[in-house]
mmCIF file of C-alpha atoms in Angstrom:
data_model
loop_
_atom_site.group_PDB
_atom_site.id
_atom_site.type_symbol
_atom_site.label_atom_id
_atom_site.label_comp_id
_atom_site.label_asym_id
_atom_site.label_seq_id
_atom_site.Cartn_x
_atom_site.Cartn_y
_atom_site.Cartn_z
ATOM 1 C CA UNK A 1 -59.821 37.238 12.867
ATOM 2 C CA UNK A 2 -62.693 37.445 10.388
ATOM 3 C CA UNK A 3 -62.069 39.710 7.388
ATOM 4 C CA UNK A 4 -65.067 41.924 8.250
ATOM 5 C CA UNK A 5 -64.020 42.538 11.872
ATOM 6 C CA UNK A 6 -61.584 44.994 13.412
ATOM 7 C CA UNK A 7 -61.112 43.264 16.779
ATOM 8 C CA UNK A 8 -60.567 39.678 17.837
ATOM 9 C CA UNK A 9 -63.290 38.068 19.959
ATOM 10 C CA UNK A 10 -60.960 38.175 22.986
ATOM 11 C CA UNK A 11 -60.391 41.901 22.476
ATOM 12 C CA UNK A 12 -64.120 42.418 22.006
ATOM 13 C CA UNK A 13 -65.008 40.450 25.148
ATOM 14 C CA UNK A 14 -62.443 42.349 27.218
ATOM 15 C CA UNK A 15 -63.894 45.646 25.993
ATOM 16 C CA UNK A 16 -67.414 44.413 26.780
ATOM 17 C CA UNK A 17 -66.483 43.385 30.329
ATOM 18 C CA UNK A 18 -64.694 46.680 31.031
ATOM 19 C CA UNK A 19 -67.206 49.025 29.389
ATOM 20 C CA UNK A 20 -64.901 50.125 26.587
ATOM 21 C CA UNK A 21 -65.758 50.666 22.899
ATOM 22 C CA UNK A 22 -65.983 47.699 20.542
ATOM 23 C CA UNK A 23 -66.091 47.419 16.769
ATOM 24 C CA UNK A 24 -69.429 45.603 16.987
ATOM 25 C CA UNK A 25 -71.749 43.739 19.317
ATOM 26 C CA UNK A 26 -70.617 40.361 20.641
ATOM 27 C CA UNK A 27 -72.347 37.643 18.595
ATOM 28 C CA UNK A 28 -72.524 34.031 19.717
ATOM 29 C CA UNK A 29 -74.629 31.697 17.621
ATOM 30 C CA UNK A 30 -74.391 28.451 19.604
ATOM 31 C CA UNK A 31 -72.383 26.601 16.980
ATOM 32 C CA UNK A 32 -71.911 23.410 18.963
ATOM 33 C CA UNK A 33 -73.747 20.249 17.877
ATOM 34 C CA UNK A 34 -73.690 21.177 14.195
ATOM 35 C CA UNK A 35 -70.104 22.443 14.042
ATOM 36 C CA UNK A 36 -68.967 19.413 12.042
ATOM 37 C CA UNK A 37 -70.979 20.735 9.082
ATOM 38 C CA UNK A 38 -68.285 23.349 8.594
ATOM 39 C CA UNK A 39 -65.933 20.495 7.615
ATOM 40 C CA UNK A 40 -68.504 18.191 6.037
ATOM 41 C CA UNK A 41 -68.399 15.877 9.075
ATOM 42 C CA UNK A 42 -71.364 13.997 10.451
ATOM 43 C CA UNK A 43 -72.114 14.397 14.140
ATOM 44 C CA UNK A 44 -70.734 10.892 14.727
ATOM 45 C CA UNK A 45 -67.464 11.791 13.013
ATOM 46 C CA UNK A 46 -67.216 15.024 14.987
ATOM 47 C CA UNK A 47 -67.695 13.349 18.354
ATOM 48 C CA UNK A 48 -65.402 10.411 17.533
ATOM 49 C CA UNK A 49 -62.177 12.091 18.621
ATOM 50 C CA UNK A 50 -60.834 15.110 20.458
ATOM 51 C CA UNK A 51 -59.055 16.252 17.319
ATOM 52 C CA UNK A 52 -62.203 16.101 15.190
ATOM 53 C CA UNK A 53 -64.209 18.066 17.729
ATOM 54 C CA UNK A 54 -61.545 20.753 17.915
ATOM 55 C CA UNK A 55 -61.064 20.864 14.117
ATOM 56 C CA UNK A 56 -64.821 21.351 13.625
ATOM 57 C CA UNK A 57 -64.800 24.354 15.948
ATOM 58 C CA UNK A 58 -61.744 25.840 14.260
ATOM 59 C CA UNK A 59 -63.400 25.501 10.838
ATOM 60 C CA UNK A 60 -66.641 27.072 12.088
ATOM 61 C CA UNK A 61 -64.793 30.007 13.662
ATOM 62 C CA UNK A 62 -62.711 30.631 10.556
ATOM 63 C CA UNK A 63 -65.869 30.732 8.450
ATOM 64 C CA UNK A 64 -68.208 32.697 10.707
ATOM 65 C CA UNK A 65 -65.981 34.764 13.007
ATOM 66 C CA UNK A 66 -68.304 33.937 15.913
ATOM 67 C CA UNK A 67 -67.234 35.220 19.325
ATOM 68 C CA UNK A 68 -67.171 31.883 21.166
ATOM 69 C CA UNK A 69 -65.997 28.388 20.269
ATOM 70 C CA UNK A 70 -67.786 25.588 22.118
ATOM 71 C CA UNK A 71 -66.766 22.068 23.124
ATOM 72 C CA UNK A 72 -69.720 19.688 23.460
ATOM 73 C CA UNK A 73 -69.282 17.744 26.693
ATOM 74 C CA UNK A 74 -73.061 17.691 26.514
ATOM 75 C CA UNK A 75 -75.996 16.919 28.746
ATOM 76 C CA UNK A 76 -75.525 13.179 29.314
ATOM 77 C CA UNK A 77 -71.864 12.979 30.319
ATOM 78 C CA UNK A 78 -72.519 12.264 33.994
ATOM 79 C CA UNK A 79 -74.976 9.481 33.179
ATOM 80 C CA UNK A 80 -72.628 7.916 30.598
ATOM 81 C CA UNK A 81 -69.756 7.820 33.080
ATOM 82 C CA UNK A 82 -71.987 6.050 35.599
ATOM 83 C CA UNK A 83 -73.304 3.454 33.143
ATOM 84 C CA UNK A 84 -76.206 4.936 31.179
ATOM 85 C CA UNK A 85 -76.145 3.508 27.653
ATOM 86 C CA UNK A 86 -76.479 5.731 24.572
ATOM 87 C CA UNK A 87 -77.349 5.040 20.958
ATOM 88 C CA UNK A 88 -74.856 6.053 18.266
ATOM 89 C CA UNK A 89 -76.635 7.919 15.439
ATOM 90 C CA UNK A 90 -74.694 9.098 12.426
ATOM 91 C CA UNK A 91 -76.029 12.614 12.149
ATOM 92 C CA UNK A 92 -77.667 13.641 15.416
ATOM 93 C CA UNK A 93 -77.008 13.879 19.138
ATOM 94 C CA UNK A 94 -76.969 10.482 20.917
ATOM 95 C CA UNK A 95 -79.947 9.663 23.135
ATOM 96 C CA UNK A 96 -80.125 7.569 26.291
ATOM 97 C CA UNK A 97 -81.308 3.983 25.718
ATOM 98 C CA UNK A 98 -80.984 2.700 29.292
ATOM 99 C CA UNK A 99 -80.229 4.386 32.590
ATOM 100 C CA UNK A 100 -77.488 3.842 35.156
ATOM 101 C CA UNK A 101 -80.021 3.964 37.988
ATOM 102 C CA UNK A 102 -83.271 1.983 37.802
ATOM 103 C CA UNK A 103 -84.311 2.312 41.447
ATOM 104 C CA UNK A 104 -83.973 5.684 43.148
ATOM 105 C CA UNK A 105 -83.612 3.922 46.493
ATOM 106 C CA UNK A 106 -80.222 2.674 45.266
ATOM 107 C CA UNK A 107 -78.801 6.160 44.770
ATOM 108 C CA UNK A 108 -76.249 5.553 47.518
ATOM 109 C CA UNK A 109 -74.672 2.864 45.321
ATOM 110 C CA UNK A 110 -73.522 5.370 42.686
ATOM 111 C CA UNK A 111 -69.730 5.567 42.483
ATOM 112 C CA UNK A 112 -68.343 9.115 42.475
ATOM 113 C CA UNK A 113 -64.917 7.831 41.405
ATOM 114 C CA UNK A 114 -66.309 7.057 37.945
ATOM 115 C CA UNK A 115 -66.646 10.806 37.340
ATOM 116 C CA UNK A 116 -62.955 11.496 37.923
ATOM 117 C CA UNK A 117 -60.868 12.389 34.897
ATOM 118 C CA UNK A 118 -58.626 9.333 35.222
ATOM 119 C CA UNK A 119 -61.660 7.016 35.033
ATOM 120 C CA UNK A 120 -63.898 8.753 32.471
ATOM 121 C CA UNK A 121 -62.859 8.317 28.840
ATOM 122 C CA UNK A 122 -65.466 10.766 27.505
ATOM 123 C CA UNK A 123 -64.350 13.450 29.938
ATOM 124 C CA UNK A 124 -60.755 12.854 28.865
ATOM 125 C CA UNK A 125 -61.772 13.291 25.204
ATOM 126 C CA UNK A 126 -63.543 16.590 25.805
ATOM 127 C CA UNK A 127 -60.844 18.027 28.050
ATOM 128 C CA UNK A 128 -58.294 17.108 25.386
ATOM 129 C CA UNK A 129 -60.473 18.740 22.705
ATOM 130 C CA UNK A 130 -60.622 21.881 24.860
ATOM 131 C CA UNK A 131 -56.832 21.973 25.155
ATOM 132 C CA UNK A 132 -56.328 21.434 21.411
ATOM 133 C CA UNK A 133 -58.804 24.196 20.595
ATOM 134 C CA UNK A 134 -57.303 26.666 23.059
ATOM 135 C CA UNK A 135 -53.792 25.898 21.806
ATOM 136 C CA UNK A 136 -54.993 26.621 18.269
ATOM 137 C CA UNK A 137 -57.216 29.661 18.810
ATOM 138 C CA UNK A 138 -56.969 30.678 22.464
ATOM 139 C CA UNK A 139 -55.072 33.894 21.792
ATOM 140 C CA UNK A 140 -57.891 35.048 19.537
ATOM 141 C CA UNK A 141 -61.229 33.636 20.741
ATOM 142 C CA UNK A 142 -62.568 32.277 24.075
ATOM 143 C CA UNK A 143 -63.662 28.651 24.389
ATOM 144 C CA UNK A 144 -66.698 27.462 26.318
ATOM 145 C CA UNK A 145 -67.832 23.984 27.241
ATOM 146 C CA UNK A 146 -71.519 23.090 27.017
ATOM 147 C CA UNK A 147 -72.277 20.992 30.077
ATOM 148 C CA UNK A 148 -75.321 19.985 32.091
ATOM 149 C CA UNK A 149 -76.652 21.507 35.263
ATOM 150 C CA UNK A 150 -77.612 19.385 38.279
ATOM 151 C CA UNK A 151 -81.208 18.510 37.419
ATOM 152 C CA UNK A 152 -80.377 17.499 33.848
ATOM 153 C CA UNK A 153 -77.394 15.502 35.114
ATOM 154 C CA UNK A 154 -79.785 13.649 37.420
ATOM 155 C CA UNK A 155 -82.062 12.951 34.439
ATOM 156 C CA UNK A 156 -79.105 11.386 32.608
ATOM 157 C CA UNK A 157 -78.784 8.862 35.440
ATOM 158 C CA UNK A 158 -82.446 8.223 36.264
ATOM 159 C CA UNK A 159 -85.301 8.387 33.740
ATOM 160 C CA UNK A 160 -86.840 11.848 33.459
ATOM 161 C CA UNK A 161 -90.474 10.811 33.924
ATOM 162 C CA UNK A 162 -89.593 8.810 37.041
ATOM 163 C CA UNK A 163 -87.472 11.654 38.378
ATOM 164 C CA UNK A 164 -90.338 14.115 37.974
ATOM 165 C CA UNK A 165 -92.755 11.766 39.772
ATOM 166 C CA UNK A 166 -90.226 11.302 42.552
ATOM 167 C CA UNK A 167 -90.120 15.042 43.262
ATOM 168 C CA UNK A 168 -93.581 14.459 44.744
ATOM 169 C CA UNK A 169 -93.401 10.863 45.951
ATOM 170 C CA UNK A 170 -89.791 10.498 47.085
ATOM 171 C CA UNK A 171 -88.264 13.979 47.438
ATOM 172 C CA UNK A 172 -85.594 12.918 49.937
ATOM 173 C CA UNK A 173 -84.024 10.524 47.429
ATOM 174 C CA UNK A 174 -84.262 13.134 44.672
ATOM 175 C CA UNK A 175 -82.303 15.528 46.876
ATOM 176 C CA UNK A 176 -79.756 12.790 47.554
ATOM 177 C CA UNK A 177 -79.321 12.231 43.809
ATOM 178 C CA UNK A 178 -79.019 15.972 43.201
ATOM 179 C CA UNK A 179 -76.396 16.300 45.932
ATOM 180 C CA UNK A 180 -74.421 13.518 44.253
ATOM 181 C CA UNK A 181 -74.706 15.179 40.839
ATOM 182 C CA UNK A 182 -73.674 18.551 42.229
ATOM 183 C CA UNK A 183 -70.525 17.158 43.790
ATOM 184 C CA UNK A 184 -69.703 15.240 40.615
ATOM 185 C CA UNK A 185 -70.237 18.287 38.421
ATOM 186 C CA UNK A 186 -67.884 20.321 40.594
ATOM 187 C CA UNK A 187 -65.128 17.833 39.808
ATOM 188 C CA UNK A 188 -65.927 17.899 36.082
ATOM 189 C CA UNK A 189 -66.280 21.689 35.859
ATOM 190 C CA UNK A 190 -62.918 22.170 37.534
ATOM 191 C CA UNK A 191 -61.186 20.064 34.882
ATOM 192 C CA UNK A 192 -62.529 22.326 32.145
ATOM 193 C CA UNK A 193 -61.770 25.506 34.090
ATOM 194 C CA UNK A 194 -58.211 24.257 34.596
ATOM 195 C CA UNK A 195 -57.991 23.740 30.816
ATOM 196 C CA UNK A 196 -59.089 27.352 30.262
ATOM 197 C CA UNK A 197 -62.765 27.048 29.272
ATOM 198 C CA UNK A 198 -65.803 29.136 30.198
ATOM 199 C CA UNK A 199 -68.622 27.015 31.678
ATOM 200 C CA UNK A 200 -71.865 27.064 29.678
ATOM 201 C CA UNK A 201 -74.183 25.550 32.271
ATOM 202 C CA UNK A 202 -77.287 24.244 30.507
ATOM 203 C CA UNK A 203 -80.120 22.652 32.508
ATOM 204 C CA UNK A 204 -82.976 21.959 30.057
ATOM 205 C CA UNK A 205 -84.840 19.457 32.261
ATOM 206 C CA UNK A 206 -85.238 22.308 34.764
ATOM 207 C CA UNK A 207 -87.284 24.224 32.171
ATOM 208 C CA UNK A 208 -90.434 26.036 33.155
ATOM 209 C CA UNK A 209 -92.062 23.911 30.463
ATOM 210 C CA UNK A 210 -91.396 20.898 32.732
ATOM 211 C CA UNK A 211 -91.048 22.159 36.309
ATOM 212 C CA UNK A 212 -93.140 24.622 38.285
ATOM 213 C CA UNK A 213 -91.417 27.581 39.905
ATOM 214 C CA UNK A 214 -91.905 25.898 43.284
ATOM 215 C CA UNK A 215 -90.097 22.784 42.047
ATOM 216 C CA UNK A 216 -87.328 24.924 40.550
ATOM 217 C CA UNK A 217 -86.780 26.720 43.860
ATOM 218 C CA UNK A 218 -86.654 23.444 45.781
ATOM 219 C CA UNK A 219 -84.876 21.025 43.439
ATOM 220 C CA UNK A 220 -82.743 23.184 41.150
ATOM 221 C CA UNK A 221 -81.741 26.599 42.447
ATOM 222 C CA UNK A 222 -79.981 25.566 45.709
ATOM 223 C CA UNK A 223 -77.722 23.130 43.856
ATOM 224 C CA UNK A 224 -77.072 25.618 41.072
ATOM 225 C CA UNK A 225 -76.032 28.246 43.627
ATOM 226 C CA UNK A 226 -73.624 25.716 45.148
ATOM 227 C CA UNK A 227 -72.154 25.008 41.707
ATOM 228 C CA UNK A 228 -71.796 28.681 40.838
ATOM 229 C CA UNK A 229 -69.918 29.313 44.072
ATOM 230 C CA UNK A 230 -67.525 26.449 43.340
ATOM 231 C CA UNK A 231 -66.952 27.663 39.768
ATOM 232 C CA UNK A 232 -65.992 31.089 41.097
ATOM 233 C CA UNK A 233 -63.740 29.591 43.770
ATOM 234 C CA UNK A 234 -61.955 27.822 40.904
ATOM 235 C CA UNK A 235 -61.602 31.227 39.135
ATOM 236 C CA UNK A 236 -64.048 30.188 36.414
ATOM 237 C CA UNK A 237 -66.720 32.120 34.533
ATOM 238 C CA UNK A 238 -70.204 30.736 33.890
ATOM 239 C CA UNK A 239 -73.110 31.487 31.578
ATOM 240 C CA UNK A 240 -76.431 29.996 32.750
ATOM 241 C CA UNK A 241 -79.043 28.690 30.302
ATOM 242 C CA UNK A 242 -82.299 26.790 30.717
ATOM 243 C CA UNK A 243 -84.188 25.779 27.591
ATOM 244 C CA UNK A 244 -87.868 26.451 27.022
ATOM 245 C CA UNK A 245 -90.109 29.002 28.688
ATOM 246 C CA UNK A 246 -88.358 30.271 31.817
ATOM 247 C CA UNK A 247 -90.330 33.514 32.113
ATOM 248 C CA UNK A 248 -91.531 32.622 35.630
ATOM 249 C CA UNK A 249 -88.008 31.962 36.922
ATOM 250 C CA UNK A 250 -85.791 34.459 35.058
ATOM 251 C CA UNK A 251 -85.446 36.624 38.173
ATOM 252 C CA UNK A 252 -84.677 33.523 40.254
ATOM 253 C CA UNK A 253 -82.035 32.321 37.790
ATOM 254 C CA UNK A 254 -80.087 35.536 38.313
ATOM 255 C CA UNK A 255 -79.866 34.828 42.049
ATOM 256 C CA UNK A 256 -77.834 31.708 41.221
ATOM 257 C CA UNK A 257 -74.732 33.877 41.011
ATOM 258 C CA UNK A 258 -74.177 33.366 37.282
ATOM 259 C CA UNK A 259 -71.888 35.742 35.396
ATOM 260 C CA UNK A 260 -74.186 35.870 32.363
ATOM 261 C CA UNK A 261 -77.753 34.749 31.662
ATOM 262 C CA UNK A 262 -78.846 33.110 28.398
ATOM 263 C CA UNK A 263 -82.506 32.745 27.467
ATOM 264 C CA UNK A 264 -84.411 30.620 24.984
ATOM 265 C CA UNK A 265 -86.505 32.184 22.230
ATOM 266 C CA UNK A 266 -89.612 31.244 24.247
ATOM 267 C CA UNK A 267 -88.797 34.084 26.666
ATOM 268 C CA UNK A 268 -89.353 37.733 25.776
ATOM 269 C CA UNK A 269 -86.035 39.540 25.517
ATOM 270 C CA UNK A 270 -87.490 42.898 26.570
ATOM 271 C CA UNK A 271 -88.919 41.278 29.720
ATOM 272 C CA UNK A 272 -85.565 39.674 30.469
ATOM 273 C CA UNK A 273 -83.871 43.059 30.115
ATOM 274 C CA UNK A 274 -86.375 44.490 32.576
ATOM 275 C CA UNK A 275 -85.981 41.851 35.316
ATOM 276 C CA UNK A 276 -82.375 40.745 34.850
ATOM 277 C CA UNK A 277 -80.580 43.259 32.651
ATOM 278 C CA UNK A 278 -79.565 45.471 35.553
ATOM 279 C CA UNK A 279 -77.871 42.567 37.335
ATOM 280 C CA UNK A 280 -76.032 40.520 34.689
ATOM 281 C CA UNK A 281 -75.279 40.617 30.970
ATOM 282 C CA UNK A 282 -78.003 38.825 28.991
ATOM 283 C CA UNK A 283 -77.703 36.627 25.897
ATOM 284 C CA UNK A 284 -80.306 35.660 23.340
ATOM 285 C CA UNK A 285 -82.436 34.792 21.624
ATOM 286 C CA UNK A 286 -82.795 34.202 17.885
ATOM 287 C CA UNK A 287 -85.065 31.194 17.309
ATOM 288 C CA UNK A 288 -82.745 28.249 16.553
ATOM 289 C CA UNK A 289 -85.374 26.144 14.785
ATOM 290 C CA UNK A 290 -87.950 28.310 13.008
ATOM 291 C CA UNK A 291 -85.399 30.949 11.999
ATOM 292 C CA UNK A 292 -81.905 29.464 11.867
ATOM 293 C CA UNK A 293 -82.743 25.922 10.741
ATOM 294 C CA UNK A 294 -86.019 26.321 8.832
ATOM 295 C CA UNK A 295 -85.851 29.989 7.846
ATOM 296 C CA UNK A 296 -84.014 31.814 5.082
ATOM 297 C CA UNK A 297 -81.387 34.552 5.262
ATOM 298 C CA UNK A 298 -84.029 37.292 5.268
ATOM 299 C CA UNK A 299 -85.702 35.664 8.285
ATOM 300 C CA UNK A 300 -82.344 35.559 10.056
ATOM 301 C CA UNK A 301 -81.637 39.200 9.275
ATOM 302 C CA UNK A 302 -85.002 40.337 10.654
ATOM 303 C CA UNK A 303 -84.657 38.192 13.789
ATOM 304 C CA UNK A 304 -81.178 39.520 14.563
ATOM 305 C CA UNK A 305 -82.377 43.085 14.027
ATOM 306 C CA UNK A 306 -85.360 42.518 16.339
ATOM 307 C CA UNK A 307 -83.214 41.084 19.130
ATOM 308 C CA UNK A 308 -80.723 43.942 18.992
ATOM 309 C CA UNK A 309 -83.564 46.503 18.980
ATOM 310 C CA UNK A 310 -85.022 44.949 22.122
ATOM 311 C CA UNK A 311 -81.874 44.543 24.180
ATOM 312 C CA UNK A 312 -78.982 46.636 22.867
ATOM 313 C CA UNK A 313 -79.316 49.026 25.814
ATOM 314 C CA UNK A 314 -79.563 46.409 28.559
ATOM 315 C CA UNK A 315 -77.850 48.036 31.582
ATOM 316 C CA UNK A 316 -75.214 45.334 32.186
ATOM 317 C CA UNK A 317 -74.748 44.602 28.521
ATOM 318 C CA UNK A 318 -76.265 42.449 25.808
ATOM 319 C CA UNK A 319 -74.763 39.660 23.694
ATOM 320 C CA UNK A 320 -76.542 38.530 20.551
ATOM 321 C CA UNK A 321 -76.999 34.743 20.587
ATOM 322 C CA UNK A 322 -79.202 31.972 19.320
ATOM 323 C CA UNK A 323 -81.900 30.868 21.765
ATOM 324 C CA UNK A 324 -80.291 27.442 22.105
ATOM 325 C CA UNK A 325 -77.720 25.099 20.555
ATOM 326 C CA UNK A 326 -77.893 24.765 16.786
ATOM 327 C CA UNK A 327 -78.371 21.079 16.056
ATOM 328 C CA UNK A 328 -79.325 19.144 12.953
ATOM 329 C CA UNK A 329 -78.868 20.262 9.381
ATOM 330 C CA UNK A 330 -78.489 24.022 9.871
ATOM 331 C CA UNK A 331 -77.974 25.888 6.568
ATOM 332 C CA UNK A 332 -74.495 27.383 6.950
ATOM 333 C CA UNK A 333 -75.562 30.446 4.988
ATOM 334 C CA UNK A 334 -78.004 31.222 7.816
ATOM 335 C CA UNK A 335 -75.146 31.324 10.315
ATOM 336 C CA UNK A 336 -73.189 33.483 7.856
ATOM 337 C CA UNK A 337 -76.195 35.832 7.793
ATOM 338 C CA UNK A 338 -76.486 35.831 11.595
ATOM 339 C CA UNK A 339 -72.946 37.174 11.817
ATOM 340 C CA UNK A 340 -73.355 39.560 8.869
ATOM 341 C CA UNK A 341 -76.479 41.031 10.467
ATOM 342 C CA UNK A 342 -74.672 41.350 13.801
ATOM 343 C CA UNK A 343 -71.989 43.376 12.039
ATOM 344 C CA UNK A 344 -74.609 45.516 10.288
ATOM 345 C CA UNK A 345 -77.031 46.282 13.123
ATOM 346 C CA UNK A 346 -74.583 45.886 15.991
ATOM 347 C CA UNK A 347 -71.796 48.134 14.778
ATOM 348 C CA UNK A 348 -70.331 50.447 17.392
ATOM 349 C CA UNK A 349 -71.556 52.700 18.827
ATOM 350 C CA UNK A 350 -74.804 50.849 19.466
ATOM 351 C CA UNK A 351 -77.456 53.376 18.528
ATOM 352 C CA UNK A 352 -81.061 53.146 17.285
ATOM 353 C CA UNK A 353 -80.157 54.486 13.828
ATOM 354 C CA UNK A 354 -78.191 51.240 13.282
ATOM 355 C CA UNK A 355 -81.419 49.315 12.998
ATOM 356 C CA UNK A 356 -84.057 51.850 11.917
ATOM 357 C CA UNK A 357 -83.812 50.931 8.230
#
């Protein structure tokens, strides 16, 4: 437990979920991609082994006292298992170089067996990392796994631009691909749930910056609802996040059945509280780039204060978080400040005088 806290993250989360007092607000900077920085590791070193990934999360938690550790299964895992080829950069997230599926009409040739744990080396690595992390810290802090939603999984198999065109020109095959991805993700999610992780379902290619609300309702929401139901049947918990501007679909996202809703900094937190706060706990949304990567500690302090002011009284509860994953060369002192400001402005009881100064 961090020296400036009076409860462990598990104790704090239990109090949050049961409406009991806490020492401070839950604070979850998404310390995922950049977690290796806490040990001086490059991203390549961090992702090279299950032990390294777990050690990076342990080091980050011991420094920051953040309320969630996160394993990075990532957004391209389904595509990689099926044959998409990635580059291997030293200090950033790998990107897709070639896709497993070049012709959408061949979607029926995709092999679901490749997504099973026994056949997927990357899945094995991340499940093992989850187990190592939970063995090390599970009594103190919850562990989540950052993993793609159905539309982003489809975009890891078939090129995004072609997929978007196909929603108009070949919708039947798009639905077939999405059905495949949904079934595959169920298998993958269940492995992480069995290991003890919370599902952090992230579907950035479903962003309102890319898709219209009509497309979201047709090509994303039905499959997400199916996934949420399966997660709950497996006794799992899920937080739902879509990157970018999701203002037009925030209310729709809640109907997915998610346990918590995370929003990007492009979405107004007060609006989210209004349309979703009475239905699920909401998370967000300190700007990960302009504030946490490019800003200074004063910028971080002001951003944390602003977020808490806007959402501290959300009816189903509010969790302070970054608007998205922290990637790249994030100044560690900015994450230190994020947590320090959470302790300052989010001390219990949550009252306006905490953040009037």
